[in-house]
GROMACS .gro file of C-alpha atoms in nm:
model
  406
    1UNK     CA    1   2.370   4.458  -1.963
    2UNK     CA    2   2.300   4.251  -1.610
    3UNK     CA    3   2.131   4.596  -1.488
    4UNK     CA    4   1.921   4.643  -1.831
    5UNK     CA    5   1.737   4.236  -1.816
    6UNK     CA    6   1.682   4.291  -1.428
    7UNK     CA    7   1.484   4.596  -1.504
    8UNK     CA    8   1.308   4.467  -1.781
    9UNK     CA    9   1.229   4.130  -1.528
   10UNK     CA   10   1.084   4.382  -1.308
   11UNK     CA   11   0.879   4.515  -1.538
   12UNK     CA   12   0.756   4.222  -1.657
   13UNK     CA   13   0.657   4.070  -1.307
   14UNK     CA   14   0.487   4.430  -1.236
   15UNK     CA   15   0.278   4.421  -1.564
   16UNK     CA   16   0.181   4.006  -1.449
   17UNK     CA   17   0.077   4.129  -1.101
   18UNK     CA   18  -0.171   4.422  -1.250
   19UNK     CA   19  -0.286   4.219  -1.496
   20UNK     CA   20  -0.367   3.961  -1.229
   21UNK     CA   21  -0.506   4.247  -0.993
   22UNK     CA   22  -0.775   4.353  -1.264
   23UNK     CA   23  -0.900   4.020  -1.347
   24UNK     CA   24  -0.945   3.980  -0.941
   25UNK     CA   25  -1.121   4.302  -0.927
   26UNK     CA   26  -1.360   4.216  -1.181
   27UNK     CA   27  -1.433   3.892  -1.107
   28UNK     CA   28  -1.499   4.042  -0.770
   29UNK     CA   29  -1.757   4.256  -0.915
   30UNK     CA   30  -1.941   4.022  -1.133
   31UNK     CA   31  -1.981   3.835  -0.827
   32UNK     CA   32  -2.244   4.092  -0.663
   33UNK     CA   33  -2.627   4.038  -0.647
   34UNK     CA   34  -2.882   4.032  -0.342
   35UNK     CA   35  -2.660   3.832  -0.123
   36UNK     CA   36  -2.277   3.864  -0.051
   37UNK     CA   37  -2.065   3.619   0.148
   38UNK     CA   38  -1.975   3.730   0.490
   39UNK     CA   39  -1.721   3.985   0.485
   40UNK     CA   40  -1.548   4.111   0.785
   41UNK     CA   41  -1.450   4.462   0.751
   42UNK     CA   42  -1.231   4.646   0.935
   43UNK     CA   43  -1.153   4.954   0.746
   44UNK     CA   44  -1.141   5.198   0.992
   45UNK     CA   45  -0.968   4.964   1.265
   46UNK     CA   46  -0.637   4.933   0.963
   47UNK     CA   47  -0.665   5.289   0.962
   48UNK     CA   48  -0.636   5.348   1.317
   49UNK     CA   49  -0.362   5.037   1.354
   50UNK     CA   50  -0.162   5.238   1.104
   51UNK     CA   51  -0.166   5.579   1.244
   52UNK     CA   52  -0.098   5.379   1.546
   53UNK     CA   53   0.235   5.237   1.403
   54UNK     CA   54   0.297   5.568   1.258
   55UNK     CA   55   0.286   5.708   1.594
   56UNK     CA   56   0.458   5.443   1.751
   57UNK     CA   57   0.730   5.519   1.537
   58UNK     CA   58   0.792   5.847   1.587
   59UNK     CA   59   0.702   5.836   1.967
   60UNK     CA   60   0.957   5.505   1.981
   61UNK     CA   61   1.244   5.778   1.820
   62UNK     CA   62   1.170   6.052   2.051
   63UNK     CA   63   1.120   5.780   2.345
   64UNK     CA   64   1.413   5.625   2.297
   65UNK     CA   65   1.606   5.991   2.257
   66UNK     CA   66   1.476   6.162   2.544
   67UNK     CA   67   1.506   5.833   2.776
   68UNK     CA   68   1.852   5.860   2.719
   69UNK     CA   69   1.848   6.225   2.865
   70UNK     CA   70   1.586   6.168   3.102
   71UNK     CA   71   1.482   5.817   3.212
   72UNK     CA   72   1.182   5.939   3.384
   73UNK     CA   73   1.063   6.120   3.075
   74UNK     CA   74   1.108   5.783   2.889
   75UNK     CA   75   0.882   5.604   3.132
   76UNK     CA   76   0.572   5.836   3.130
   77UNK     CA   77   0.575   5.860   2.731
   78UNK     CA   78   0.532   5.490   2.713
   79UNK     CA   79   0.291   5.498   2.980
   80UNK     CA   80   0.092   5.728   2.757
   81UNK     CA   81   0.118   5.511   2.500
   82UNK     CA   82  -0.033   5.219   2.679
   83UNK     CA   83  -0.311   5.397   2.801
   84UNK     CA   84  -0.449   5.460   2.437
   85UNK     CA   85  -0.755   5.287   2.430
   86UNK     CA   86  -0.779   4.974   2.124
   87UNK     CA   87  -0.996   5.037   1.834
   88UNK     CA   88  -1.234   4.785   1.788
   89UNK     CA   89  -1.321   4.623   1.479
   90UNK     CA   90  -1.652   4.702   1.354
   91UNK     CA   91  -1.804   4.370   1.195
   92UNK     CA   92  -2.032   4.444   0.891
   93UNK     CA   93  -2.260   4.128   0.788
   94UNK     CA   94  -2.365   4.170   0.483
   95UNK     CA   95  -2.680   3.939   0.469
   96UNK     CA   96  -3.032   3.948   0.259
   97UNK     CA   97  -3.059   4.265   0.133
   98UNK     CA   98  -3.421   4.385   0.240
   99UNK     CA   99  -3.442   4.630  -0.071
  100UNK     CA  100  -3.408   4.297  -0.333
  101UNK     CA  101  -3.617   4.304  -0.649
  102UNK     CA  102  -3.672   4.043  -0.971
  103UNK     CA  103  -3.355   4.226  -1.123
  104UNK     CA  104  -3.122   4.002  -0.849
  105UNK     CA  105  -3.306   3.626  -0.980
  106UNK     CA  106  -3.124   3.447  -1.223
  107UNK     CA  107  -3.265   3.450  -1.571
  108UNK     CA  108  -3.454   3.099  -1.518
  109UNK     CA  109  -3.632   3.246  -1.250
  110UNK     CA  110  -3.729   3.600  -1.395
  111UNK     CA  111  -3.887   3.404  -1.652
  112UNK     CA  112  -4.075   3.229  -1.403
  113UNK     CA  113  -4.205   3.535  -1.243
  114UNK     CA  114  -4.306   3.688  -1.529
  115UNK     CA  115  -4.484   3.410  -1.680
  116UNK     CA  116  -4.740   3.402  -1.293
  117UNK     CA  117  -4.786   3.769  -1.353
  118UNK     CA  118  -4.951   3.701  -1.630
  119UNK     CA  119  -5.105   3.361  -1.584
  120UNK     CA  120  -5.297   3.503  -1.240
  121UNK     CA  121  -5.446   3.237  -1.139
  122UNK     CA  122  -5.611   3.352  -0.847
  123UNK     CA  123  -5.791   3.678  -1.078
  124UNK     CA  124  -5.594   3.912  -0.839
  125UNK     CA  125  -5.687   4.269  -0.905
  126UNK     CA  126  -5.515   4.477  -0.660
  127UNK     CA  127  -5.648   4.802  -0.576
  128UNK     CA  128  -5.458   4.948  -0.316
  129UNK     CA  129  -5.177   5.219  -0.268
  130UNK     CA  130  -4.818   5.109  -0.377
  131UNK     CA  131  -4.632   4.919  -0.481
  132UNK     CA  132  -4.337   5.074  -0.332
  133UNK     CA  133  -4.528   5.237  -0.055
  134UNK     CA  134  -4.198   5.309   0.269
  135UNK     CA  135  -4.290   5.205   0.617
  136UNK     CA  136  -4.069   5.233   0.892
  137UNK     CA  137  -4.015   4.887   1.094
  138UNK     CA  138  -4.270   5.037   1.345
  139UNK     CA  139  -4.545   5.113   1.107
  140UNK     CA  140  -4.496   4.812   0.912
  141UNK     CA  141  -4.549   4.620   1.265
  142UNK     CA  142  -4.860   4.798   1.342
  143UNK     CA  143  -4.983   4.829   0.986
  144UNK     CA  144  -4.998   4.447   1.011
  145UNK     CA  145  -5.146   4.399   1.344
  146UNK     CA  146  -5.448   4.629   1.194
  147UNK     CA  147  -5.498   4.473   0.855
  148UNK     CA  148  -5.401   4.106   0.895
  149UNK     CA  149  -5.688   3.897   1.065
  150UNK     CA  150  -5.531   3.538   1.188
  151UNK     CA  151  -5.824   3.340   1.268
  152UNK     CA  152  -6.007   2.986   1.153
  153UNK     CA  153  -6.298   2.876   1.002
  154UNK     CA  154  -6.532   2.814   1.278
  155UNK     CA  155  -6.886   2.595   1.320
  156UNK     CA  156  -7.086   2.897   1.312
  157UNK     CA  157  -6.951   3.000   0.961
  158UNK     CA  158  -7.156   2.859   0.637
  159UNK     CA  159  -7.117   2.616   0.513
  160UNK     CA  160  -6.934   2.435   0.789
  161UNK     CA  161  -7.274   2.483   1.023
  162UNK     CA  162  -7.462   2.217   0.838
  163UNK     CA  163  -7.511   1.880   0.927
  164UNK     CA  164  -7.282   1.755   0.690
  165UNK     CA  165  -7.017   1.941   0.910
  166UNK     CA  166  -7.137   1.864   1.253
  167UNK     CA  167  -6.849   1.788   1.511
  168UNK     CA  168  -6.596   1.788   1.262
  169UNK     CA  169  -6.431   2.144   1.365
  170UNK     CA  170  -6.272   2.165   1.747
  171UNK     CA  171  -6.532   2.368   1.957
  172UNK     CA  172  -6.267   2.551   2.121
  173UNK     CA  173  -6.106   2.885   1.931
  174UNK     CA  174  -5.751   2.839   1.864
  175UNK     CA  175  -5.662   3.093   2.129
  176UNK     CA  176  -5.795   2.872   2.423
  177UNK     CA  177  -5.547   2.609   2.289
  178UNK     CA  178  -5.211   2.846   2.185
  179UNK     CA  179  -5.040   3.121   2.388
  180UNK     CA  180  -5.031   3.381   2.471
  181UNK     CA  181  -4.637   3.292   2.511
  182UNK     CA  182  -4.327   3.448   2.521
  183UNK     CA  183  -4.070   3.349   2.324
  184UNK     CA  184  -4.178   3.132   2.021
  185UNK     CA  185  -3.949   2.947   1.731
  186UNK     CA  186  -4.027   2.920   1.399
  187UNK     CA  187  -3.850   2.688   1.190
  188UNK     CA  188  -3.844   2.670   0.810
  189UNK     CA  189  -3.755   2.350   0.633
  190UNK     CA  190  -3.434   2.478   0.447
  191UNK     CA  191  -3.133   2.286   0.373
  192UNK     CA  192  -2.931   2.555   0.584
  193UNK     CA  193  -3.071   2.425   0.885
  194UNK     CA  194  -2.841   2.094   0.842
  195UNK     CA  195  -2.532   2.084   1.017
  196UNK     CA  196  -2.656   2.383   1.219
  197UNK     CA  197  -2.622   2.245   1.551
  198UNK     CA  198  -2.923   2.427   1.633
  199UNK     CA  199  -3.149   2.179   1.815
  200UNK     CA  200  -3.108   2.305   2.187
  201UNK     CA  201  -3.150   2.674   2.079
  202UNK     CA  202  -3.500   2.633   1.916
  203UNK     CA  203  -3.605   2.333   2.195
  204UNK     CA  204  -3.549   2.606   2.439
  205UNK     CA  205  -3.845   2.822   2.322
  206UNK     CA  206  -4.184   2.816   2.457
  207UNK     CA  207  -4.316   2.722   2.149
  208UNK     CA  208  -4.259   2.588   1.817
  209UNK     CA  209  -4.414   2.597   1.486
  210UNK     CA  210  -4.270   2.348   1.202
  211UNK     CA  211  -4.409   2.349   0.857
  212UNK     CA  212  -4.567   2.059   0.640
  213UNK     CA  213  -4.399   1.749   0.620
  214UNK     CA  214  -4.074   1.836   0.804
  215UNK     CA  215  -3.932   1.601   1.090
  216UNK     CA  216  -3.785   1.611   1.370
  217UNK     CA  217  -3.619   1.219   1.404
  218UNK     CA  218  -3.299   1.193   1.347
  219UNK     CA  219  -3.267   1.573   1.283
  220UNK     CA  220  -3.277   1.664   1.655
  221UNK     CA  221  -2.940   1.849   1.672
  222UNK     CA  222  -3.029   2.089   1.411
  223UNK     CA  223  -3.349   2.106   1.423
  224UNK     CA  224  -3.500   1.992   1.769
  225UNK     CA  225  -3.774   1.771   1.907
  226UNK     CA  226  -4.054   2.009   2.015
  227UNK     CA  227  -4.308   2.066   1.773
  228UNK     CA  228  -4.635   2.278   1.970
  229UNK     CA  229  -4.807   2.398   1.603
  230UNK     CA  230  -4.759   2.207   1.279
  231UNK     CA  231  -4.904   2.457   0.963
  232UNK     CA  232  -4.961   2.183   0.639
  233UNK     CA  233  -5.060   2.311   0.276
  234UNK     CA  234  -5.387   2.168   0.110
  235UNK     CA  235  -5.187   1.996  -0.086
  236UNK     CA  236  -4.987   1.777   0.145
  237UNK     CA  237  -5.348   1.714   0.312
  238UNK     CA  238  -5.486   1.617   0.004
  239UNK     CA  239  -5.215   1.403  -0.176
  240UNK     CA  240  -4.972   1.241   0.114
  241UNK     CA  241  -5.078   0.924   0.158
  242UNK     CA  242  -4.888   0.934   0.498
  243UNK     CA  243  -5.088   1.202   0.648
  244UNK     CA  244  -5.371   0.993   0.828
  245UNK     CA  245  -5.113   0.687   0.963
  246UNK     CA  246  -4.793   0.922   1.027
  247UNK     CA  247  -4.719   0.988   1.354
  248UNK     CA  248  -4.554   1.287   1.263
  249UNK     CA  249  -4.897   1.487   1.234
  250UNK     CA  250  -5.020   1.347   1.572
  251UNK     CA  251  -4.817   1.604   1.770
  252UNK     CA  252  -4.889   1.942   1.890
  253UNK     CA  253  -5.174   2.205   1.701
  254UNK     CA  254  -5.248   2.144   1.342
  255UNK     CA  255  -5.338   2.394   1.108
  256UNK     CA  256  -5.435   2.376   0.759
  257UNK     CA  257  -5.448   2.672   0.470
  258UNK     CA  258  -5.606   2.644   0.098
  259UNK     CA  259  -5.587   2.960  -0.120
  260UNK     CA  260  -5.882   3.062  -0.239
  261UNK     CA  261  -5.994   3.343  -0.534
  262UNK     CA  262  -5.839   3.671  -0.422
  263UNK     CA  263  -6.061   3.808  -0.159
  264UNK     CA  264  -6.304   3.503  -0.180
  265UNK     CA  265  -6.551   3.485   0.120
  266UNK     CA  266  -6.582   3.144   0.305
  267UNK     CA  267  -6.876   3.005   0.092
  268UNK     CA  268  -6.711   3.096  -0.225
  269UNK     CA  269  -6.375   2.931  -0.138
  270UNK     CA  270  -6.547   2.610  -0.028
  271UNK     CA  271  -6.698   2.582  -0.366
  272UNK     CA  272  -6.357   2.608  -0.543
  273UNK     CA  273  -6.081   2.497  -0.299
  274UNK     CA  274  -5.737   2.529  -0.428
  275UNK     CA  275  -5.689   2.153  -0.312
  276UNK     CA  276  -6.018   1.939  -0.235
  277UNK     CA  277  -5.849   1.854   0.082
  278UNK     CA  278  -6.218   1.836   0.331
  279UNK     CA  279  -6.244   1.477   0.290
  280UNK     CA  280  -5.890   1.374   0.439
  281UNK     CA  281  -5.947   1.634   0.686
  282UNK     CA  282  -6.254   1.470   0.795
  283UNK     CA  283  -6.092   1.125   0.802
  284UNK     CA  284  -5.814   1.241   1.026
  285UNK     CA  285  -6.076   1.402   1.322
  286UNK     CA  286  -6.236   1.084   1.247
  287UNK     CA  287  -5.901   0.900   1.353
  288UNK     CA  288  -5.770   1.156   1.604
  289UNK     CA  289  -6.085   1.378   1.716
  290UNK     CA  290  -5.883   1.446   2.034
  291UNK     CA  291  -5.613   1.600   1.811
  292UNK     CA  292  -5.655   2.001   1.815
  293UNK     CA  293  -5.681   2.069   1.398
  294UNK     CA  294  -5.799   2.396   1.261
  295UNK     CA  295  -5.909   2.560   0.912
  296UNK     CA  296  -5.707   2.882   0.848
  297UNK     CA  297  -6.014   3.122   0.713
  298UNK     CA  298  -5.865   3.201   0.343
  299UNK     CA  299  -5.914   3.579   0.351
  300UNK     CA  300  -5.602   3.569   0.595
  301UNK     CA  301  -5.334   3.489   0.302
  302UNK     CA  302  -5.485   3.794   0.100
  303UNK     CA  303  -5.494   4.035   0.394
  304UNK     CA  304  -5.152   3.986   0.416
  305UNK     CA  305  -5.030   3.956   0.025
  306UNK     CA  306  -5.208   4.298  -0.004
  307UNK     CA  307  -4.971   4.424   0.213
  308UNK     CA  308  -4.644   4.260   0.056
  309UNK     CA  309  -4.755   4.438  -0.249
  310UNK     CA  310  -4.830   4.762  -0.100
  311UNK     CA  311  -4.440   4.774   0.034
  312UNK     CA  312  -4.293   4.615  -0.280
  313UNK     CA  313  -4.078   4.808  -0.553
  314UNK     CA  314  -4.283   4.614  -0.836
  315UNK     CA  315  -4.569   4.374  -0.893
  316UNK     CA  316  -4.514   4.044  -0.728
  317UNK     CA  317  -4.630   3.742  -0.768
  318UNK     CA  318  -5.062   3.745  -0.777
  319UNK     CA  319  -4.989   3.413  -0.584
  320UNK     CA  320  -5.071   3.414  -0.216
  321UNK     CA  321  -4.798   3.402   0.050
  322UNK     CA  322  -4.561   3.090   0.160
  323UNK     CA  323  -4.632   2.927   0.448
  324UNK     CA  324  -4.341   3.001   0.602
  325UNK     CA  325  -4.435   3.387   0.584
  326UNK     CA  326  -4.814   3.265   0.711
  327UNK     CA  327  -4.626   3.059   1.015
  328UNK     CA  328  -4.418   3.385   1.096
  329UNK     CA  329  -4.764   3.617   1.142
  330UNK     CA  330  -4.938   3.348   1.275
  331UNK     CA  331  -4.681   3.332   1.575
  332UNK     CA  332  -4.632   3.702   1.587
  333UNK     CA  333  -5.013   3.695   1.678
  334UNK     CA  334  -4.958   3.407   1.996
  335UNK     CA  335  -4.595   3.523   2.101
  336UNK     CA  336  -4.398   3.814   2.243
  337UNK     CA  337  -4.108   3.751   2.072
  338UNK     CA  338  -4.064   3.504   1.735
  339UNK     CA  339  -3.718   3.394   1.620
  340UNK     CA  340  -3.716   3.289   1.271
  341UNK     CA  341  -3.460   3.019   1.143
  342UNK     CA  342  -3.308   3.022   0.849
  343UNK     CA  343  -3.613   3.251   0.678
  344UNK     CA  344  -3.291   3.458   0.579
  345UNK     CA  345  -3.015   3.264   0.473
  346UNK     CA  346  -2.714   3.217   0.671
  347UNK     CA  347  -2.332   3.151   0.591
  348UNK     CA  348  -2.506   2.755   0.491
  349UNK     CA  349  -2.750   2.911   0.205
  350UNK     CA  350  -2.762   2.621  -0.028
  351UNK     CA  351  -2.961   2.512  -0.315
  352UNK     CA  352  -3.103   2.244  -0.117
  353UNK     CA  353  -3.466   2.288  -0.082
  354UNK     CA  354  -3.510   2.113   0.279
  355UNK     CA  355  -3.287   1.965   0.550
  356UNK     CA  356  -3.462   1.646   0.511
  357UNK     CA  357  -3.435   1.564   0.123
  358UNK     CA  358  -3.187   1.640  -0.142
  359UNK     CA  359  -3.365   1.821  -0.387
  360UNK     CA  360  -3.164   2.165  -0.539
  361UNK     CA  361  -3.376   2.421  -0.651
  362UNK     CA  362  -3.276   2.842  -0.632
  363UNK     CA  363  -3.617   2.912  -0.609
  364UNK     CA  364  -3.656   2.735  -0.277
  365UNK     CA  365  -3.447   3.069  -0.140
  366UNK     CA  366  -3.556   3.359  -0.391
  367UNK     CA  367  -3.899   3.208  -0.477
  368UNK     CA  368  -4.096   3.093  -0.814
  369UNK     CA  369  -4.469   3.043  -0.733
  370UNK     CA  370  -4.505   3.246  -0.400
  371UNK     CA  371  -4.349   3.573  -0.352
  372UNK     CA  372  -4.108   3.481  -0.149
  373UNK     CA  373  -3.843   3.714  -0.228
  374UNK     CA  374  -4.061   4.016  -0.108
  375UNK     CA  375  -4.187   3.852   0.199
  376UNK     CA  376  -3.753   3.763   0.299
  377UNK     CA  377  -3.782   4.192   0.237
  378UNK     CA  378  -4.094   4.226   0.492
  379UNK     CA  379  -3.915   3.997   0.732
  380UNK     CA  380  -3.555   4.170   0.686
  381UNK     CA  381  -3.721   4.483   0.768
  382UNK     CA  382  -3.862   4.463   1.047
  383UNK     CA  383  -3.614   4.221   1.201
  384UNK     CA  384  -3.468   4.344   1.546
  385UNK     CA  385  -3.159   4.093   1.572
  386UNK     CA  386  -2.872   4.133   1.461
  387UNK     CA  387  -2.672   4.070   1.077
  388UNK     CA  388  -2.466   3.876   1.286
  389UNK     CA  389  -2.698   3.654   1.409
  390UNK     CA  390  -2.886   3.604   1.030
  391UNK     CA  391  -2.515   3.544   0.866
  392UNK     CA  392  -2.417   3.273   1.186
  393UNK     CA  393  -2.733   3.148   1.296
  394UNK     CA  394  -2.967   3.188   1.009
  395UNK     CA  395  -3.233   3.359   1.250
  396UNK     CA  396  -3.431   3.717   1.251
  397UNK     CA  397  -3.606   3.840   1.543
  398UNK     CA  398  -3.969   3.972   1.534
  399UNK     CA  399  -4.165   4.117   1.834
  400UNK     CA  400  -4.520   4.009   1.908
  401UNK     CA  401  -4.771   4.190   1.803
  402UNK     CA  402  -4.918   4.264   2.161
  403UNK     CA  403  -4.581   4.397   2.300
  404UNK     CA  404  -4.582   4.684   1.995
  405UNK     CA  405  -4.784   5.010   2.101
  406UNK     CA  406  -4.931   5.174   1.812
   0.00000   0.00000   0.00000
């Protein structure tokens, strides 16, 4: 009687633990989209440590028996043993994955995307090869070098050669003011970056390019103090009322973008700005004419939103590019090397827009209004760091364009 309830209390623990197993397993896989958690596997490493006991075993038996007949025999086996060399775990960081697509955004934001295809604001007709077009990381590099066109709106282009515009634009191109350097930082504004600890890292580059609004007071240990190029929307231009009395913008190399029609030419783009932001921009070289601040020529954005789409699996967004993506080319044209923080999420991905507010939004990481998603793709592709150092450190590695040979 005893023996007949402990085996049916066995049972019933067995049937608890499988039950508990499968619920574990699926949760497990309802849990997978774009972007796993850090795992650390080491599949083949338990493999090897269990042959190795296995072997140990068995080698321990006969060690142990033929020490007893020969104590010299006994020695050299366990020498032999030693001498095996240690498997090493092999780490696998499972970060952005650079083949992600609208079918990994939450509902909220599919809607989102497929309400701007739609809208196109910007009368995008794309007529180019793709989408879906495969590149190798190589290609991509060069393929971008050839068809993307950083430059700014100079005093020689209409209509900024009239009178009306006469010493408002800095005489000198951009290049006589930034680079050629060597290794260059690029740091977005995301709410990864706090608690990062990554100050002295990016401080230690030759240069650094921050984006809009974002500050570097009492941020300095995640985000350091060197700002050498500061790329601001239209918008922020436009509408902060800080922008002509904060200190913030009188440091380093400002640049400032407004999207324009697809494909507009410089004439046709002044006539419909996205943001109306020329008469704050003439205040501030008014204020600060000493201050190096440049017009990014709008064809630039479109160059390079072309080629997004070319390499994308689907239509994206007919919105022009973030800035962040903008700031990454942009630097890829001045440096030999560009480290990227926290483009691609690390182990801190949050919903926290920027390290410097505390607004939660998804789309600040997989993108609403700019394609965002696709450009993380671009970036994830042709990064030549490590998973490791995306999953820690939040940062991909880029080459310059003039150290690629195409």
């Amino acid at each position: 009687m005893i023996h007949t309830n402990l085996k049916k209390k066995f049972s019933c623990c067995v049937l608890v633990f499988l039950l508990f197993a499968v619920i574990c397993v699926w949760k497990e896989k309802k849990k997978g989209s774009y972007y796993d958690s850090f795992k650390l596997q080491t599949k083949e490493f338990q493999v090897l440590k269990s042959l190795g006991k296995l072997a140990m075993g068995s080698d321990s038996q006969s060690v142990s028996s033929s020490s007893t007949q020969d104590p010299h025999r006994g020695r050299q086996a366990l020498g032999s043993l030693r001498d095996i060399p240690k498997a090493k775990p092999e780490a696998f960081f499972q970060v952005w994955n650079k083949d992600s697509s609208s079918k990994n955004l939450i509902p909220r934001l599919q809607k989102i995307w497929k309400n701007y295809l739609s809208m196109n604001k910007y009368k995008v007709s794309y007529k180019g090869p793709g989408p879906g077009i495969k590149f190798s990381a190589e290609a991509l590099r060069c393929h971008l070098r050839d068809h993307v066109n950083v430059s700014m709106v100079e005093a020689t282009d209409f209509p900024f050669n009239t009178s009306e515009w006469e010493g408002y634009l800095p005489k000198d191109n951009i290049r006589t003011k930034a680079g050629p350097w060597g290794r260059c930082a690029v740091v977005s504004s995301a709410g990864s970056l706090k608690s990062s600890q990554l100050g002295g890292e990016i401080d230690d580059h030759d240069a650094v390019l921050r984006f809009n609004g974002a500050p570097t007071a009492n941020f300095q240990q995640d985000v350091g103090t060197k700002t050498t190029i500061r790329l601001m929307n239209s918008q922020l231009v436009t509408t902060e009322k800080r922008f002509l009395k904060d200190s913030l913008y009188n440091e380093g190399i400002l640049i400032v973008w407004d999207p324009s029609v697809y494909h507009s030419d410089i004439p046709k783009w002044y006539q419909n700005p996205d943001y109306n932001f020329f008469n704050n921009y003439k205040s501030y070289r008014k204020l600060h004419p000493d201050q190096p601040f440049y017009i990014l020529k709008p064809q630039m954005p479109w160059e390079l939103w072309d080629i997004l789409q070319e390499i994308s699996p689907e239509e994206i967004q007919p919105n022009p590019p973030s800035s962040g993506m903008l700031g990454i080319i942009i630097m890829m044209t001045l440096c030999d090397q560009v480290d990227i923080y926290e483009f691609l999420p690390s182990k801190r991905k949050t919903d926290v827009c920027y390290y410097y507010q505390k607004f939660f939004d998804s789309a600040c990481t997989m993108g609403a209004y700019h394609p965002l998603l696709y450009e993380k793709n671009l970036v994830k592709h042709l990064n030549q760091g490590t998973d490791e150092d995306i999953y820690l450190l939040g940062k991909a590695t880029l080459p310059g364009f003039r150290t690629i040979h195409c």
